[in-house]
Steps between C-alpha positions, in 0.01 A plus 500: 500500500646833396359852535565691178302826524338714769236765424315722747121495471407849619126431488520247783839604641665162447791338317432275201794265447544279194656161570639236268421164659515134401163324496629250754577779745170672428325169572671473839419864571125502435379141549478537883312829459230339286459204735452703817255754356147359520350809335721488190307439180504144373656378180293589193419191294767463233269338246448715189666808653819690438639327809490163321719656229732641765552152645632376168706816443667471839624152409671665202646768730283781364564846646189602693394850612635618837316406818440776753528448876518712812636463851269591788800509737613846610825589324625770738868577443589147391497585131699755304381600154862547396589146605305239303642217711316641804170424325614144432588445866178658627286291267673179607456587869129587468376269225219373725340846465471486121173575324441435130350810339504389137586164347314267733374272222844499335643394837245221533592387149872495580438288810271271302758439225770428758278237663416350158867462408572344837218248463613415146856442620630745238815608686651673196187703431463584869861617530465716191180661633640566848809667353310721256452859616207731548469866595346586834401846624479548877367803686693593816408751770138500395206555731224238479255753365756573228520127428121487474508792258763329286314167510193667357695683228666175393204269555303569183521160332245226445474401868493821707472487878260713694628768734389287794695194378816705467457649848472146638826402333690806619394478863512124544786532749264681742313175559518351850755760614436759770590853392431793730281268705288408194479146361356398164380142473394282211150357516619172345720435803190451711625759746226749585589868508329532836751722679440874503815554290455197274354537151433271208759570232256491211260740675778752558617462139144566385483812715834629373392429142190711567723783620718489187200465271281751690222245461355283775330260260684182393604484135357194332775440245850606401566660165718760336252782559497422872879521507497831317249639750712375789810657345334839478423488871836356603687767307362762740629322810821581680717200415759583765267378777385151601129558454404142584650539846335840540160360405547207738611721789219746433229234506657328801508835683126534439429148629714554809332833576155345466610217727627754753184708519230237439660160454289324764169633366268242342142511374254443781251214512201719408667606175602143418144379552382751241800443271621142522777535236682829557800600290716499811419447867791721605689794350797277428283248316353781293827663396728200460309378196621545140210732417623748761865465396412570136278792595778641717754475218278654233387779734851605598609494137219733404562730795864528392394575141258766621779642722284461809790314663863478395590142583454211741700680768227762517235227518682346797497841671126532439440151635650604833213748536223242459248482782173310545244656732263203500673181376183287519294744294783550248547127446127459445495791256774345286332159502160652422643675193663178381179306567312739272753430223456126553123530460494748211792427266574219256880501520528520876880473521552785255242711680678443830834603349344819365342571838837474675662721239242771570532433874877558515483801272248656736698397807831653388366807320616775739257749351194275511220483755579134574873546558636245753143401598433134420123511553450808283734357235293181484176692452654728240662209316166322464329817375773553243479140383122531466533829315752358254346157443129491583 
């Protein structure tokens, strides 16, 4: 592996380094990355596609287009743009943090051909393939939001990923690790996110996606137009900050504040007799659901766009001022609004997401009548939903 050229990408404030690498070394570099990443897209069927042609061309040592990767590891002062060997050393030391931005299907094809040659016992063909060279671009010193931006600009082929899928890939290393007292868990592990600072990874990803997209509603499919729309929104974001962490800390701050001021409050028996299936029996049950996380993300994104708030830091400051005069009445008010949606809308989940988007916009609008008042925000959110949709 040899670094041959370093260019500075001023748009995302990162170094793009071109490497010349043997296929055998590339195989050893990326195979572990593909195996450990459960969210990575699967191999596209090779039958009757350009990838079936690529399989045959690789056996003849065809030169393929460069693959593009990025390192999520923080570079710090360990690399020197004047010293190409420093990039080689850093890449080798942090290869477990690699992410494939462009060339995933080519990579799958390379691995597939290697396995075919091994199974056929073609040692000569295998040796020739492993020694042939490809070009590999790697981004260094790039923030994850910058990686996401680059993934979307490059990911315009036949099998595009949605914004949500790419977020899952980038933040996979957050799973089952405690950061700033917050733990993200995978639902498939069978471990419930029952602790006050535990959240389901996919729910948080959905909420963060809603922030980036400024839309609380789930997108049904992935296509080029969706990526273009996501790019337009991402291009406005400050790519020098770790927005995923800011979103996570902001939402966690809200949950912790609610737990502090009304965490023990639950719906009383009289209410439950009249409403046997409430949205949430406690404040924590209400707000730790994906509908609330998506509404929170979309609401903050819109408040930032409207310049009502500057960033998540300001949201955290506002959260500190939250108070609940009558927790029992407030919890009932929120559940009553959500019960109306359940009884009067066809797509209940989407209606609930829209409700929470209105709710958080009202709650954190410093100039509004419902500012920092949960009960008033719930009433206002329902009225706004009814006015827009009924």
